[in-house]
Coordinates of C-alpha atoms in Angstrom, one line a residue:
Chain A
M251 CA 28.5 8.1 -2.5
K252 CA 26.3 11.3 -2.0
I253 CA 22.6 10.2 -0.5
A254 CA 19.7 12.2 0.0
V255 CA 16.9 11.0 2.5
C256 CA 13.7 12.5 2.6
V257 CA 11.7 12.4 5.7
K258 CA 8.2 13.4 6.9
R259 CA 6.9 14.7 10.4
V260 CA 3.8 12.8 11.3
P261 CA 1.5 12.5 14.1
D262 CA 1.6 9.4 16.3
M263 CA -1.3 7.1 14.9
D264 CA -2.4 6.0 18.6
A265 CA -4.1 9.7 19.1
R266 CA -7.6 10.3 18.9
F267 CA -8.1 12.6 15.7
R268 CA -10.4 15.7 15.8
I269 CA -11.5 17.3 12.7
S270 CA -11.0 21.1 12.8
A271 CA -13.8 23.6 12.3
D272 CA -12.9 24.2 8.8
G273 CA -13.7 20.5 8.2
T274 CA -10.5 19.8 5.8
S275 CA -7.8 19.6 8.3
L276 CA -7.2 17.8 11.7
D277 CA -6.8 19.9 15.2
E278 CA -3.1 19.5 15.7
A279 CA -3.4 20.3 19.3
G280 CA -2.3 17.6 21.9
L281 CA -1.0 15.5 19.0
K282 CA 2.3 14.0 19.3
F283 CA 4.8 14.3 16.1
D284 CA 7.9 12.3 15.2
I285 CA 9.6 11.0 12.1
N286 CA 7.5 8.5 10.2
D287 CA 8.7 4.9 10.8
F288 CA 9.4 4.2 7.0
D289 CA 11.4 7.2 6.9
A290 CA 13.4 6.4 9.9
W291 CA 14.1 3.1 8.1
A292 CA 15.5 5.1 5.2
V293 CA 17.7 7.3 7.0
E294 CA 19.1 3.8 8.6
A295 CA 19.7 2.1 5.4
A296 CA 21.4 5.5 4.2
L297 CA 23.7 5.6 7.3
Q298 CA 24.5 1.8 6.8
L299 CA 25.7 2.3 3.3
K300 CA 27.7 5.4 4.1
E301 CA 29.5 3.2 7.1
K302 CA 30.1 0.3 4.8
A303 CA 31.8 2.4 2.2
G304 CA 33.6 4.4 4.8
Q305 CA 32.9 7.7 2.9
G306 CA 30.3 9.6 1.6
E307 CA 27.4 12.2 2.9
V308 CA 24.1 11.7 4.1
V309 CA 21.9 14.7 3.1
V310 CA 18.3 14.8 5.1
L311 CA 15.2 16.9 3.7
S312 CA 11.8 17.6 4.9
L313 CA 9.3 19.6 4.0
G314 CA 6.7 21.5 6.1
P315 CA 6.3 23.9 8.9
A316 CA 9.1 25.1 11.1
A317 CA 8.6 21.9 13.3
A318 CA 9.8 19.5 10.5
Q319 CA 13.3 20.9 11.6
E320 CA 12.7 19.0 14.6
T321 CA 12.5 15.9 12.5
I322 CA 15.5 16.7 10.5
R323 CA 17.6 17.1 13.8
K324 CA 16.6 13.6 14.8
A325 CA 17.6 12.2 11.6
L326 CA 20.9 14.4 12.2
S327 CA 21.3 13.0 15.8
M328 CA 21.1 9.3 14.1
G329 CA 24.2 10.3 12.0
A330 CA 23.2 12.1 8.9
D331 CA 25.7 15.0 7.9
R332 CA 23.3 17.7 7.1
G333 CA 19.7 19.0 6.5
I334 CA 17.4 21.0 4.2
H335 CA 14.3 22.3 5.5
L336 CA 11.7 23.3 2.7
A337 CA 9.4 25.7 4.4
A338 CA 5.7 25.7 3.6
D339 CA 2.7 26.6 5.9
R340 CA 1.6 23.0 6.0
I341 CA 2.4 20.0 4.4
P342 CA 0.0 19.6 1.4
F343 CA -2.0 16.3 0.9
D344 CA -1.2 16.8 -2.9
G345 CA 1.9 14.2 -3.1
F346 CA 2.7 15.4 -6.6
A347 CA 3.0 18.9 -5.1
I348 CA 5.5 17.7 -2.4
A349 CA 7.2 15.7 -5.1
R350 CA 7.7 18.8 -7.3
A351 CA 9.3 20.8 -4.4
L352 CA 11.7 18.1 -3.5
A353 CA 12.8 17.3 -7.1
A354 CA 13.5 21.3 -7.3
E355 CA 15.8 20.9 -4.4
L356 CA 17.2 17.3 -5.3
K357 CA 17.9 18.0 -9.1
D358 CA 21.2 19.8 -8.8
G359 CA 22.6 17.6 -5.9
S360 CA 23.9 15.2 -7.9
Y361 CA 22.7 12.3 -5.5
D362 CA 23.7 8.7 -6.3
L363 CA 20.8 7.3 -4.2
I364 CA 17.5 9.4 -3.0
F365 CA 15.8 7.2 -0.1
F366 CA 12.3 7.4 0.7
G367 CA 10.1 5.8 3.4
K368 CA 7.4 3.8 1.1
M369 CA 4.6 5.6 2.3
S370 CA 3.3 7.8 5.3
P371 CA 0.5 6.8 7.6
D372 CA -1.2 10.1 7.7
S373 CA -2.1 11.2 4.1
S374 CA -1.3 7.5 3.2
N375 CA -0.7 7.9 -0.9
G376 CA 2.7 6.4 -1.2
I377 CA 3.3 8.3 -4.2
V378 CA 6.1 10.8 -3.4
G379 CA 9.3 8.9 -4.2
P380 CA 8.4 7.5 -7.3
I381 CA 7.1 10.8 -8.6
V382 CA 10.5 12.4 -7.9
A383 CA 12.2 9.7 -9.5
E384 CA 10.3 10.4 -12.9
L385 CA 10.8 14.3 -12.4
L386 CA 14.7 13.6 -12.1
D387 CA 14.7 10.8 -14.6
Y388 CA 16.5 8.4 -11.9
A389 CA 15.7 4.5 -11.9
C390 CA 13.3 3.7 -9.1
V391 CA 12.7 0.6 -7.0
T392 CA 9.9 0.8 -4.4
A393 CA 9.0 -0.9 -1.1
I394 CA 12.4 -2.4 -0.8
S395 CA 13.0 -5.0 2.1
G396 CA 16.5 -6.0 1.0
L397 CA 19.5 -3.9 -0.1
E398 CA 23.0 -4.9 -1.5
M399 CA 25.2 -2.4 -3.2
A400 CA 28.3 -3.6 -5.5
D401 CA 30.3 -1.8 -8.2
G402 CA 28.0 0.8 -8.8
R403 CA 24.8 -1.4 -9.2
G404 CA 22.1 -2.3 -6.7
T405 CA 20.1 -5.5 -6.1
A406 CA 16.8 -5.0 -3.9
K407 CA 14.2 -7.5 -2.5
R408 CA 10.6 -6.5 -2.9
E409 CA 7.7 -8.3 -1.2
L410 CA 4.7 -8.7 -3.6
E411 CA 1.3 -10.3 -2.8
G412 CA 2.5 -13.6 -2.0
A413 CA 5.7 -13.4 -3.9
Q414 CA 9.1 -11.9 -3.4
E415 CA 11.1 -10.1 -6.6
F416 CA 14.6 -9.3 -6.6
V417 CA 15.5 -6.6 -9.0
E418 CA 18.9 -5.2 -10.2
F419 CA 19.1 -1.5 -10.8
T420 CA 21.6 1.1 -11.9
L421 CA 22.5 4.4 -10.1
P422 CA 21.2 7.1 -9.9
A423 CA 18.3 5.6 -8.3
V424 CA 15.4 6.4 -6.1
L425 CA 14.8 3.6 -3.3
T426 CA 11.6 3.8 -1.2
V427 CA 11.8 1.6 2.0
D428 CA 9.6 -1.1 3.1
E429 CA 9.5 -2.6 6.9
G430 CA 11.8 -5.6 7.4
L431 CA 15.0 -3.9 5.6
N432 CA 16.2 -2.8 8.9
T433 CA 16.1 -1.5 12.6
A434 CA 16.4 2.2 13.0
R435 CA 19.0 3.2 15.5
Y436 CA 18.3 5.1 18.5
P437 CA 20.1 8.7 18.6
S438 CA 22.8 8.4 21.1
L439 CA 23.4 11.1 23.5
K440 CA 26.7 11.9 21.5
G441 CA 24.8 11.7 18.5
I442 CA 22.2 14.2 19.7
M443 CA 24.8 16.9 21.1
A444 CA 26.8 16.4 17.7
A445 CA 23.4 17.2 15.7
K446 CA 23.2 20.5 17.3
K447 CA 26.1 21.8 15.5
K448 CA 25.3 20.0 12.1
T449 CA 24.1 22.5 9.1
L450 CA 20.4 23.0 8.7
E451 CA 19.3 25.3 6.0
S452 CA 16.0 26.3 5.7
K453 CA 14.5 27.7 2.4
P454 CA 11.0 28.1 0.8
A455 CA 9.3 24.9 -0.5
Q456 CA 8.5 25.5 -4.4
L457 CA 5.0 23.6 -4.1
G458 CA 3.6 24.9 -7.6
D459 CA -0.1 24.3 -8.2
T460 CA -2.0 21.6 -6.3
M461 CA -4.2 19.3 -8.3
V462 CA -5.7 17.3 -5.4
T463 CA -7.2 18.9 -2.3
I464 CA -9.2 17.8 0.4
K465 CA -12.8 18.7 0.3
S466 CA -13.9 17.1 3.4
L467 CA -12.8 14.8 6.4
A468 CA -15.2 12.9 8.0
M469 CA -15.2 10.0 10.9
P470 CA -15.5 6.5 9.4
P471 CA -19.1 5.0 10.3
D472 CA -19.1 3.0 13.4
R473 CA -19.4 -1.0 12.8
P474 CA -22.6 -2.1 14.4
P475 CA -22.0 -3.6 18.0
G476 CA -20.9 -7.2 17.6
K477 CA -21.8 -9.8 20.2
I478 CA -19.7 -12.5 22.3
V479 CA -21.1 -15.8 21.0
G480 CA -20.0 -17.6 23.9
E481 CA -17.3 -19.1 25.8
G482 CA -14.7 -21.7 24.8
A483 CA -15.4 -24.6 22.1
A484 CA -18.8 -24.8 23.4
A485 CA -19.6 -21.7 21.2
V486 CA -18.3 -23.1 18.1
P487 CA -21.7 -24.3 16.7
E488 CA -23.5 -21.2 17.6
L489 CA -20.6 -19.4 15.8
V490 CA -20.9 -21.4 12.7
R491 CA -24.6 -21.0 12.7
L492 CA -24.3 -17.3 12.6
L493 CA -21.6 -17.3 9.8
Q494 CA -24.0 -19.3 7.8
T495 CA -27.4 -17.8 8.2
E496 CA -26.8 -14.4 9.4
A497 CA -23.3 -13.4 8.0
K498 CA -23.7 -15.8 4.9
V499 CA -19.8 -16.2 4.5
L500 CA -19.9 -20.1 5.2
Chain B
M122 CA -19.7 11.5 -22.1
A123 CA -16.4 10.4 -20.6
N124 CA -14.3 7.3 -21.7
I125 CA -12.4 5.8 -18.7
F126 CA -9.1 3.9 -18.9
A127 CA -8.5 0.7 -16.8
F128 CA -5.3 -1.1 -16.0
A129 CA -5.4 -5.0 -16.1
E130 CA -2.6 -6.3 -13.6
Q131 CA -1.4 -9.8 -14.7
R132 CA 1.1 -12.1 -12.9
A133 CA 2.5 -15.2 -14.8
G134 CA 0.0 -14.8 -17.5
E135 CA -3.0 -14.8 -15.5
L136 CA -5.2 -11.8 -14.8
R137 CA -4.9 -10.7 -10.9
K138 CA -8.4 -10.1 -9.2
V139 CA -7.9 -6.4 -9.1
A140 CA -7.4 -6.4 -12.8
L141 CA -11.3 -7.3 -12.7
E142 CA -12.0 -5.0 -9.8
N143 CA -10.6 -2.1 -12.0
V144 CA -12.4 -2.8 -15.1
T145 CA -15.8 -3.3 -12.9
A146 CA -15.3 0.2 -11.2
A147 CA -14.1 1.8 -14.8
R148 CA -17.5 0.3 -16.1
A149 CA -19.6 2.2 -13.3
L150 CA -18.1 5.5 -14.0
A151 CA -18.4 5.1 -17.7
D152 CA -21.9 4.0 -17.3
A153 CA -22.5 7.4 -15.3
T154 CA -21.7 9.3 -18.1
G155 CA -22.4 7.2 -21.1
G156 CA -18.8 6.6 -22.1
E157 CA -16.7 3.6 -22.9
V158 CA -14.1 1.5 -20.9
H159 CA -10.8 1.1 -22.4
V160 CA -8.7 -1.5 -20.7
L161 CA -4.8 -2.0 -21.1
L162 CA -3.3 -5.5 -20.9
A163 CA 0.5 -5.9 -21.3
G164 CA 2.2 -9.3 -21.2
S165 CA 4.2 -11.8 -23.4
A166 CA 2.8 -13.5 -26.5
G167 CA -0.6 -15.1 -25.9
I168 CA -1.8 -12.7 -23.4
A169 CA -4.5 -11.4 -25.7
Q170 CA -6.5 -14.6 -24.8
K171 CA -7.5 -12.9 -21.4
A172 CA -9.3 -9.9 -23.1
E173 CA -12.6 -12.1 -23.3
Q174 CA -12.6 -12.2 -19.4
L175 CA -12.1 -8.5 -19.3
G176 CA -15.2 -8.1 -21.5
K177 CA -17.1 -10.1 -19.1
H178 CA -16.6 -7.5 -16.8
G179 CA -17.4 -4.2 -19.0
A180 CA -14.5 -3.8 -21.0
D181 CA -15.7 -2.1 -24.6
V182 CA -12.0 -2.0 -25.9
V183 CA -8.9 -3.9 -24.7
L184 CA -5.7 -2.6 -25.9
V185 CA -3.3 -5.3 -25.8
C186 CA 0.6 -4.9 -26.1
E187 CA 2.6 -8.4 -26.3
H188 CA 6.2 -8.4 -25.9
D189 CA 8.7 -10.7 -24.3
A190 CA 10.0 -8.0 -22.1
L191 CA 6.4 -7.4 -20.7
K192 CA 6.4 -11.0 -19.5
D193 CA 6.7 -9.8 -15.8
Y194 CA 6.0 -6.6 -14.3
N195 CA 8.5 -4.1 -16.2
A196 CA 7.7 -0.7 -14.4
E197 CA 9.3 1.6 -16.8
A198 CA 8.2 0.0 -19.7
I199 CA 4.6 -0.3 -18.5
A200 CA 4.4 3.2 -16.9
A201 CA 5.7 4.7 -20.4
L202 CA 3.0 2.6 -22.1
A203 CA 0.1 3.4 -19.9
A204 CA 1.0 7.2 -19.8
D205 CA 1.2 7.0 -23.6
R206 CA -2.1 5.4 -24.0
I207 CA -3.9 7.6 -21.4
K208 CA -2.5 10.8 -23.0
S209 CA -3.6 9.5 -26.6
G210 CA -6.9 8.3 -25.5
G211 CA -8.2 11.2 -23.8
Y212 CA -9.5 9.7 -20.7
R213 CA -11.6 11.6 -17.8
V214 CA -10.4 8.9 -15.3
A215 CA -7.5 6.2 -15.3
V216 CA -8.2 3.2 -12.8
F217 CA -5.4 1.4 -11.3
S218 CA -5.3 -0.8 -8.2
T219 CA -3.2 0.2 -4.9
S220 CA -1.8 -3.4 -5.1
A221 CA 1.8 -3.9 -4.5
Q222 CA 2.5 -3.7 -8.3
G223 CA -0.2 -0.6 -8.6
R224 CA 1.7 1.2 -5.9
D225 CA 4.8 1.1 -7.6
L226 CA 3.2 2.0 -11.3
I227 CA 0.5 4.5 -10.6
P228 CA 2.8 7.2 -9.2
R229 CA 5.0 6.9 -12.5
V230 CA 2.3 7.1 -14.6
A231 CA 0.7 10.3 -12.9
A232 CA 4.2 11.8 -12.9
K233 CA 4.7 11.2 -16.7
L234 CA 1.2 12.8 -17.4
G235 CA 1.7 15.3 -15.1
V236 CA -1.9 15.1 -13.5
G237 CA -3.4 14.6 -9.9
I238 CA -3.4 11.3 -8.3
V239 CA -4.9 9.6 -5.4
T240 CA -4.0 5.9 -4.5
D241 CA -6.1 3.7 -2.0
V242 CA -9.7 4.8 -3.2
T243 CA -12.7 3.3 -1.5
D244 CA -15.1 5.4 -3.8
A245 CA -14.6 7.4 -6.9
R246 CA -17.2 9.7 -8.7
I247 CA -17.0 12.2 -11.6
E248 CA -18.8 15.5 -10.1
G249 CA -18.7 18.3 -12.5
D250 CA -15.3 19.3 -13.2
A251 CA -13.7 17.3 -10.7
V252 CA -12.9 13.7 -9.6
N253 CA -14.0 13.0 -6.1
V254 CA -12.5 10.0 -4.4
K255 CA -12.8 8.6 -0.6
H256 CA -9.4 7.7 0.6
P257 CA -8.7 6.6 4.1
V258 CA -6.1 8.8 6.1
N259 CA -4.5 8.4 9.4
I260 CA -4.6 4.6 9.4
G261 CA -8.4 4.7 8.5
K262 CA -9.3 6.6 11.6
V263 CA -10.3 9.8 9.3
I264 CA -12.1 9.2 5.9
A265 CA -11.1 12.0 3.4
T266 CA -13.0 13.1 0.6
A267 CA -10.2 14.3 -1.9
S268 CA -11.1 16.4 -5.2
I269 CA -8.6 15.6 -8.3
A270 CA -9.0 18.7 -10.5
S271 CA -6.8 17.4 -13.3
T272 CA -8.0 15.6 -16.6
P273 CA -7.4 12.8 -16.6
A274 CA -7.3 12.1 -12.9
V275 CA -5.7 8.7 -11.7
I276 CA -6.8 6.5 -9.1
G277 CA -5.7 3.6 -7.5
L278 CA -8.8 1.5 -6.0
R279 CA -8.2 -0.1 -2.5
P280 CA -8.0 -3.9 -3.4
G281 CA -11.0 -6.0 -2.5
N282 CA -13.1 -3.1 -2.0
T283 CA -15.0 -3.3 -5.2
T284 CA -17.5 -6.1 -5.8
L285 CA -17.2 -8.0 -9.1
V286 CA -20.2 -7.2 -11.3
E287 CA -20.5 -9.1 -14.6
N288 CA -21.4 -6.7 -17.4
T289 CA -20.5 -8.5 -20.9
K290 CA -19.1 -6.0 -23.4
A291 CA -17.7 -7.2 -27.0
A292 CA -14.2 -6.4 -25.9
R293 CA -12.8 -5.3 -29.3
V294 CA -9.0 -6.0 -29.3
E295 CA -6.6 -3.5 -30.5
Q296 CA -3.1 -4.5 -30.7
V297 CA -0.6 -1.7 -29.3
Q298 CA 3.1 -1.2 -29.5
P299 CA 5.3 -0.9 -26.5
V300 CA 6.7 2.9 -26.3
G301 CA 10.5 2.8 -26.9
D302 CA 12.2 -0.3 -25.9
P303 CA 10.9 -2.6 -23.0
S304 CA 14.0 -4.3 -22.7
A305 CA 16.0 -1.2 -21.8
S306 CA 14.8 -0.9 -18.5
R307 CA 17.3 0.5 -15.7
V308 CA 15.2 -2.0 -13.3
K309 CA 15.5 -5.5 -14.1
V310 CA 13.6 -8.5 -12.3
K311 CA 16.2 -11.0 -11.8
E312 CA 14.5 -13.5 -9.8
M313 CA 10.9 -14.0 -8.8
K314 CA 10.0 -16.4 -5.9
Q315 CA 6.5 -17.4 -5.2
G316 CA 5.3 -17.7 -1.8
T317 CA 4.1 -21.2 -0.4
S318 CA 2.7 -23.3 -3.3
A319 CA -0.7 -22.5 -4.2
K320 CA -1.8 -20.6 -1.0
L321 CA -4.1 -17.5 -1.7
D322 CA -2.9 -14.2 -1.2
I323 CA -4.1 -12.2 2.0
G324 CA -5.3 -9.3 -0.3
E325 CA -7.2 -11.5 -2.6
A326 CA -8.8 -14.4 -0.6
P327 CA -12.3 -14.2 0.4
V328 CA -11.5 -15.3 4.1
V329 CA -8.6 -14.1 6.0
I330 CA -7.5 -16.1 9.3
A331 CA -5.0 -13.9 11.1
G332 CA -2.9 -15.0 14.0
G333 CA -1.2 -13.0 16.8
R334 CA 0.8 -13.5 20.1
G335 CA -1.8 -15.4 21.4
L336 CA -0.9 -18.4 19.6
K337 CA 2.2 -18.5 21.8
S338 CA 5.0 -19.8 19.1
A339 CA 5.6 -20.3 15.6
D340 CA 4.0 -23.8 15.7
G341 CA 0.8 -22.5 17.3
F342 CA 0.4 -21.3 13.8
K343 CA -0.4 -24.4 12.9
L344 CA -3.8 -24.1 14.1
V345 CA -4.4 -21.2 11.9
D346 CA -3.1 -22.9 8.8
D347 CA -5.4 -26.0 9.6
L348 CA -8.4 -23.6 9.9
A349 CA -7.7 -22.1 6.6
D350 CA -7.3 -25.5 4.9
A351 CA -10.9 -26.4 6.3
F352 CA -12.2 -23.1 4.6
G353 CA -10.3 -23.8 1.2
N354 CA -10.5 -20.2 0.3
A355 CA -8.6 -18.5 3.0
A356 CA -5.6 -16.9 3.5
V357 CA -3.1 -16.5 6.6
G358 CA -2.1 -13.4 7.9
A359 CA -0.4 -12.3 10.9
T360 CA 0.1 -9.3 13.3
R361 CA 3.3 -7.0 13.6
A362 CA 4.6 -8.6 16.8
V363 CA 4.5 -12.0 15.4
C364 CA 6.2 -10.9 12.1
D365 CA 9.0 -9.2 13.9
D366 CA 9.2 -12.2 16.2
G367 CA 10.2 -14.1 13.0
W368 CA 7.2 -16.6 13.4
R369 CA 5.8 -15.5 10.1
P370 CA 7.1 -13.2 7.1
H371 CA 6.5 -9.7 6.5
S372 CA 4.6 -10.5 3.5
E373 CA 1.8 -11.7 5.8
Q374 CA 1.8 -8.6 8.1
I375 CA -1.8 -7.0 8.2
G376 CA -2.0 -3.6 9.8
Q377 CA -0.6 0.1 9.7
T378 CA 2.7 -0.9 8.2
G379 CA 2.0 -3.8 6.6
R380 CA -1.1 -5.0 4.2
V381 CA -4.8 -3.5 4.3
V382 CA -7.3 -6.4 3.5
S383 CA -11.0 -6.1 3.2
P384 CA -12.1 -10.1 3.2
D385 CA -15.7 -11.1 3.4
L386 CA -14.6 -13.0 6.7
Y387 CA -11.7 -12.0 8.7
I388 CA -11.0 -14.5 11.9
A389 CA -8.4 -12.7 14.4
V390 CA -7.0 -15.5 16.5
G391 CA -5.4 -14.5 19.7
I392 CA -5.2 -11.2 18.5
S393 CA -5.6 -8.2 21.1
G394 CA -6.7 -5.6 18.6
A395 CA -4.0 -2.7 18.6
I396 CA -5.1 0.2 16.8
Q397 CA -2.0 -0.6 14.2
H398 CA -3.5 -3.8 13.5
L399 CA -7.1 -2.5 13.1
A400 CA -5.9 -0.1 10.5
G401 CA -5.6 -3.0 8.4
M402 CA -8.5 -4.9 8.8
R403 CA -11.4 -2.8 9.9
T404 CA -13.2 -2.6 6.5
S405 CA -13.4 -6.5 6.7
R406 CA -17.3 -7.4 5.7
T407 CA -17.7 -9.8 8.8
I408 CA -15.3 -9.8 11.4
V409 CA -14.6 -12.7 13.9
A410 CA -12.6 -12.6 17.1
I411 CA -11.1 -15.5 19.3
N412 CA -9.5 -14.3 22.5
R413 CA -8.7 -15.6 25.9
D414 CA -9.2 -11.8 27.0
K415 CA -12.7 -10.6 27.4
E416 CA -11.4 -7.1 27.5
A417 CA -9.4 -7.5 24.3
P418 CA -10.3 -4.3 22.1
I419 CA -10.6 -6.7 19.1
F420 CA -14.2 -7.7 20.4
K421 CA -15.3 -3.9 20.1
I422 CA -15.0 -4.2 16.2
A423 CA -15.8 -8.0 16.1
D424 CA -19.2 -8.7 14.8
Y425 CA -18.7 -12.1 16.5
G426 CA -16.7 -13.0 19.4
I427 CA -15.6 -16.3 21.3
V428 CA -13.8 -16.0 24.6
G429 CA -11.5 -19.0 25.3
D430 CA -8.0 -20.5 24.6
V431 CA -7.4 -20.7 20.9
A432 CA -5.9 -24.1 21.6
E433 CA -9.2 -25.5 22.4
V434 CA -11.5 -23.2 20.2
L435 CA -9.6 -23.4 16.9
P436 CA -9.4 -27.3 16.4
A437 CA -13.4 -27.3 17.2
L438 CA -13.9 -24.5 14.6
T439 CA -11.6 -26.1 12.3
A440 CA -13.7 -29.3 12.6
A441 CA -17.0 -27.7 12.4
V442 CA -16.1 -25.4 9.1
R443 CA -14.8 -28.9 7.5
E444 CA -18.1 -30.4 8.2
A445 CA -20.2 -27.3 7.0
R446 CA -17.8 -27.1 3.7
K447 CA -18.6 -30.9 3.3
S448 CA -22.4 -30.6 3.3
H449 CA -22.4 -27.7 0.4

């Protein structure tokens, strides 16, 4: 089975973000970057399928500046076989543009499965995987938290609001991964050494026209300062009064 | 003048609240330019009955597609149908929801149309040649204003962010046909397990009670369940830590990697308020925090806080809420 996994380098969300002077991007100075959590679970899912089958290839793709190669190396050190870096000055906000560039690279790869994380916390759109599926005319199942493959077909579990859905799909397919599918392995020292020798080719990303651009960035309005109503059960009557008369939610 | 398209999400033949949110938001966009609101409603035979409810929130035309293979969410068939209607209708904006179903559907529709798309939208305006939308990025720590240059612009609203407004229109029903064979989908729903009984979903409930490690054990969540019961209109959520520990299912997880909710009232019980959790609930209208540690970060964003042991405070609050509800 030939599997691709598309991964994104994202900043650590614990950071205090600052808006750049241009007003449309974030200042990256001092930010720590790593592979998107959802994408790490996607890599893990691909590796588990390959290990179970006892054969196959896992190819990792990432679009972005040169530093995206570090993210690919991390996936290689987890056990992926080779990497493809689609070079771009920056990762555009427009998910369609990203999908177009990925699809252009993936289309001649005859992949049976293409994995994505279900979303990334920075641009927070969650659209790249399904758009790639449409562009390649692959079947697509999003936000999976369970997966089984047998006889060239797959069954996936999806969490909906207040319900679980079990779907059957045919190959080739795009799958996007939700939390709960697995726990991503840490790269072993051996894995890190091996990754240094693995193939990682870099080529320009074919982004095409962007249709969505950031006009401005702003910090969210502060919530008005709250108050500590009191301590222990004795504070309950006052809380209930405030919820009824001030917040009017009870 | 610009006509606006809206999608009406249904499950098991009932409209989801987000369907009405989409119509309400589409109505506001249409009124700003003097256009009409056309709503697509797909389901099995009989779903047309729901058109009236859509009209109440501002639908001028309801495009109804009835087919057995559309009973459940059928991604490929509905994406093809929606893209076809949007293309032939010449709409300026297509309004969807960033619900679980919407997250799956919207990118497919945008891809088929080859147009710009933004999800998790908290505000949308047509301004000149662009549709400008607000969209939280970096787990809500920064708010982006994005400009969509294409026509139509495809947007997914943040669920729970639109206050429903009634604005009754005639809701003229037009029957439409599926595109291709909706039974031929490569992805088929084999089984749907409804969650625990009639409990409300955290994305739709006006009140969300969420619990964290401060509840000490899975059994400790009984206190949260009891309080939710006392409200009657509350759903139960949880932090990532307790979902990872298996106390609650991941479907109840609120935060960066879980669900984003904006209820009228959010009660955080035994939750310290890690930034990843705040990402999922900071836009709630009123926030209450109950925590033993008065230095817990959750108190910084809470409107009202009680410092104390949840095992002592919660039963008292549950009794008081039950009493308050009774006197309504």
